[in-house]
Short mmCIF file of C-alpha atoms in Angstrom, two decimals:
data_model
loop_
_atom_site.label_atom_id
_atom_site.label_comp_id
_atom_site.label_asym_id
_atom_site.label_seq_id
_atom_site.Cartn_x
_atom_site.Cartn_y
_atom_site.Cartn_z
CA UNK W 1 122.84 74.32 136.91
CA UNK W 2 120.46 72.90 134.37
CA UNK W 3 118.03 75.16 133.20
CA UNK W 4 114.56 73.93 131.78
CA UNK W 5 114.22 75.14 128.16
CA UNK W 6 110.63 76.27 127.06
CA UNK W 7 108.60 73.53 125.75
CA UNK W 8 111.22 70.75 126.94
CA UNK W 9 111.56 68.88 130.13
CA UNK W 10 114.64 68.64 132.06
CA UNK W 11 116.06 64.99 131.53
CA UNK W 12 115.52 62.26 134.27
CA UNK W 13 119.36 61.95 134.85
CA UNK W 14 119.55 65.75 135.49
CA UNK W 15 116.60 65.85 137.81
CA UNK W 16 118.10 62.77 139.69
CA UNK W 17 121.51 64.23 140.15
CA UNK W 18 120.03 67.59 141.27
CA UNK W 19 117.81 65.94 143.84
CA UNK W 20 119.92 63.03 145.09
CA UNK W 21 123.53 64.66 144.46
CA UNK W 22 124.64 61.25 143.17
CA UNK W 23 126.18 60.20 140.00
CA UNK W 24 124.25 58.39 137.27
CA UNK W 25 124.97 56.66 133.92
CA UNK W 26 122.48 55.44 131.33
CA UNK W 27 121.42 55.92 127.62
CA UNK W 28 119.09 58.64 127.37
CA UNK W 29 117.43 60.83 124.81
CA UNK W 30 118.11 64.31 124.76
CA UNK W 31 116.68 67.34 122.72
CA UNK W 32 118.96 66.31 119.77
CA UNK W 33 120.54 62.82 120.09
CA UNK W 34 120.15 59.65 122.08
CA UNK W 35 123.61 59.02 123.75
CA UNK W 36 125.26 57.29 126.62
CA UNK W 37 125.39 59.75 129.33
CA UNK W 38 127.66 60.09 132.46
CA UNK W 39 126.00 62.71 134.87
CA UNK W 40 128.18 63.72 137.82
CA UNK W 41 127.23 66.19 140.79
CA UNK W 42 129.50 69.08 141.37
CA UNK W 43 130.29 70.47 144.89
CA UNK W 44 132.07 73.60 146.23
CA UNK W 45 132.96 73.62 149.65
CA UNK W 46 130.89 70.43 150.30
CA UNK W 47 127.80 72.34 148.90
CA UNK W 48 126.19 70.85 145.85
CA UNK W 49 126.29 73.55 143.11
CA UNK W 50 125.19 71.80 139.90
CA UNK W 51 125.88 68.87 137.64
CA UNK W 52 128.34 68.04 134.89
CA UNK W 53 127.77 65.74 132.19
CA UNK W 54 129.96 63.56 129.67
CA UNK W 55 128.12 62.04 126.94
CA UNK W 56 128.97 60.24 123.71
CA UNK W 57 127.43 59.10 120.51
CA UNK W 58 126.10 55.30 120.51
CA UNK W 59 128.24 54.68 117.39
CA UNK W 60 131.33 54.81 119.94
CA UNK W 61 129.78 51.86 121.53
CA UNK W 62 129.25 49.86 118.36
CA UNK W 63 132.68 50.84 116.99
CA UNK W 64 134.12 49.65 120.29
CA UNK W 65 132.30 46.33 120.00
CA UNK W 66 133.37 45.66 116.48
CA UNK W 67 136.97 46.61 116.97
CA UNK W 68 137.44 44.44 120.25
CA UNK W 69 135.30 41.47 119.53
CA UNK W 70 135.55 41.14 115.84
CA UNK W 71 131.72 40.97 115.36
CA UNK W 72 129.18 43.27 113.68
CA UNK W 73 127.07 45.78 115.85
CA UNK W 74 124.16 48.06 115.28
CA UNK W 75 121.96 50.39 117.34
CA UNK W 76 118.11 50.85 117.06
CA UNK W 77 116.03 53.64 118.96
CA UNK W 78 112.47 53.48 119.57
CA UNK W 79 110.70 55.95 117.22
CA UNK W 80 107.82 56.95 119.58
CA UNK W 81 110.55 57.84 122.18
CA UNK W 82 111.73 60.52 119.77
CA UNK W 83 108.23 61.81 119.17
CA UNK W 84 107.46 61.97 122.66
CA UNK W 85 110.37 64.07 123.90
CA UNK W 86 109.96 67.13 121.52
CA UNK W 87 112.87 65.49 119.73
CA UNK W 88 114.65 67.54 116.99
CA UNK W 89 116.77 65.90 114.31
CA UNK W 90 118.43 68.72 112.36
CA UNK W 91 121.16 66.56 110.84
CA UNK W 92 118.82 63.65 109.83
CA UNK W 93 120.51 61.60 112.46
CA UNK W 94 117.82 58.85 112.54
CA UNK W 95 116.49 56.89 109.47
CA UNK W 96 113.68 54.32 109.03
CA UNK W 97 115.04 50.74 109.94
CA UNK W 98 113.78 47.41 108.88
CA UNK W 99 112.38 46.82 112.35
CA UNK W 100 108.91 48.12 112.90
CA UNK W 101 108.87 51.16 115.29
CA UNK W 102 112.46 51.41 115.43
CA UNK W 103 114.88 53.81 113.48
CA UNK W 104 118.62 53.56 112.75
CA UNK W 105 121.32 55.83 114.24
CA UNK W 106 122.98 57.00 111.22
CA UNK W 107 126.62 57.31 112.51
CA UNK W 108 126.32 53.51 113.91
CA UNK W 109 124.81 52.58 110.60
CA UNK W 110 127.60 54.26 108.70
CA UNK W 111 130.36 52.52 110.81
CA UNK W 112 128.72 49.16 110.25
CA UNK W 113 128.42 49.55 106.50
CA UNK W 114 132.10 50.79 106.33
CA UNK W 115 133.17 47.70 108.29
CA UNK W 116 131.61 45.27 106.08
CA UNK W 117 131.63 47.18 102.77
CA UNK W 118 127.98 46.37 102.44
CA UNK W 119 124.59 48.37 102.54
CA UNK W 120 122.45 47.39 105.39
CA UNK W 121 119.77 46.02 102.86
CA UNK W 122 122.17 43.03 102.70
CA UNK W 123 121.53 42.24 106.60
CA UNK W 124 117.71 42.63 106.47
CA UNK W 125 117.15 39.09 106.68
CA UNK W 126 113.73 37.13 106.66
CA UNK W 127 110.66 38.68 108.43
CA UNK W 128 110.64 35.68 110.89
CA UNK W 129 114.29 36.56 112.11
CA UNK W 130 113.34 40.37 112.17
CA UNK W 131 110.21 39.53 114.49
CA UNK W 132 112.22 37.32 116.63
CA UNK W 133 114.87 40.08 117.10
CA UNK W 134 112.24 42.66 117.77
CA UNK W 135 110.58 40.39 120.65
CA UNK W 136 113.93 39.77 121.98
CA UNK W 137 114.63 43.58 122.33
CA UNK W 138 111.51 43.73 124.69
CA UNK W 139 113.02 41.31 127.22
CA UNK W 140 114.90 42.43 130.25
CA UNK W 141 118.06 40.71 129.67
CA UNK W 142 120.26 40.08 126.66
CA UNK W 143 119.56 37.04 124.66
CA UNK W 144 120.93 35.13 121.53
CA UNK W 145 119.69 33.37 118.77
CA UNK W 146 121.53 31.17 116.07
CA UNK W 147 120.45 31.54 112.56
CA UNK W 148 121.31 28.19 110.65
CA UNK W 149 120.91 29.53 107.29
CA UNK W 150 123.73 32.15 107.69
CA UNK W 151 125.72 30.45 110.23
CA UNK W 152 125.48 33.66 112.58
CA UNK W 153 124.38 34.22 116.08
CA UNK W 154 122.47 37.43 116.79
CA UNK W 155 122.71 38.66 120.25
CA UNK W 156 120.23 41.34 121.16
CA UNK W 157 120.90 43.74 124.30
CA UNK W 158 118.02 45.91 125.36
CA UNK W 159 118.77 49.23 126.32
CA UNK W 160 116.90 50.04 129.55
CA UNK W 161 116.82 53.47 131.12
CA UNK W 162 118.64 53.35 134.58
CA UNK W 163 115.76 55.46 136.09
CA UNK W 164 112.48 55.28 134.32
CA UNK W 165 113.23 51.41 133.41
CA UNK W 166 111.63 52.10 130.03
CA UNK W 167 113.16 49.99 127.12
CA UNK W 168 114.26 52.83 124.87
CA UNK W 169 116.49 51.07 122.29
CA UNK W 170 118.47 47.84 121.71
CA UNK W 171 122.00 46.73 120.26
CA UNK W 172 122.45 43.73 118.13
CA UNK W 173 125.74 41.89 117.93
CA UNK W 174 126.22 39.65 114.99
CA UNK W 175 128.85 36.99 114.71
CA UNK W 176 129.83 33.57 113.26
CA UNK W 177 129.16 30.90 115.76
CA UNK W 178 132.83 30.41 116.61
CA UNK W 179 133.16 34.17 117.93
CA UNK W 180 129.92 33.72 120.10
CA UNK W 181 130.59 35.29 123.51
CA UNK W 182 129.05 34.47 126.61
CA UNK W 183 126.33 37.31 127.28
CA UNK W 184 127.32 38.00 130.83
CA UNK W 185 131.06 38.28 130.31
CA UNK W 186 130.50 40.39 127.06
CA UNK W 187 128.19 42.96 129.06
CA UNK W 188 130.30 43.28 132.15
CA UNK W 189 133.44 43.82 130.05
CA UNK W 190 131.50 46.36 128.05
CA UNK W 191 130.10 48.09 131.23
CA UNK W 192 133.74 48.32 132.83
CA UNK W 193 135.43 49.42 129.63
CA UNK W 194 133.14 52.52 129.51
CA UNK W 195 133.11 53.26 132.97
CA UNK W 196 136.78 53.32 132.90
CA UNK W 197 136.56 55.55 129.68
CA UNK W 198 134.42 57.94 131.45
CA UNK W 199 136.66 58.13 134.70
CA UNK W 200 139.69 58.82 132.30
CA UNK W 201 137.80 61.81 130.74
CA UNK W 202 137.09 63.24 134.23
CA UNK W 203 140.80 62.98 135.17
CA UNK W 204 142.06 64.67 132.08
CA UNK W 205 139.41 67.52 132.38
CA UNK W 206 139.80 68.16 136.05
#
């Protein structure tokens, strides 16, 4: 069973599974990192005995997006979220970003820079575009803008915690206009892809 550590709350996903005995999937901050988390109830002779979690770094998602859709992707976390949860960052996992009040995930950033062989400063863009992207991150649905000067579309996918409904982070997907993907198809494909990945991990671990 999950044991609450001194000075640190049990995460909402763990509380939910312990109370409802149902599985939950969401992006959630932990003691060290913000990750995609699959949390499942464990039963023995039909009695609930605890929970099991499979989690992985958000850079796995951005790498998946770039590899399968031939686009560029990055991940941003709300800085105040890290401050509010007794968050510790022993490996300097998060770096200041060019979006006010958000930080970069270093692993996702490294994958992006390796993919394009450029430093992130090259993608900073004009302040008006940055402000628009940050505003889009506060919406409840994914949305896209077209930047005429660069010929790119930028899709912003808000990351909303499945239980608290807080907007805790966002993903960006940057692509040339001819690579533009219908938002609904993209999100459904991504969701089912990672659901299948999670089920596969359970299969090989059980």
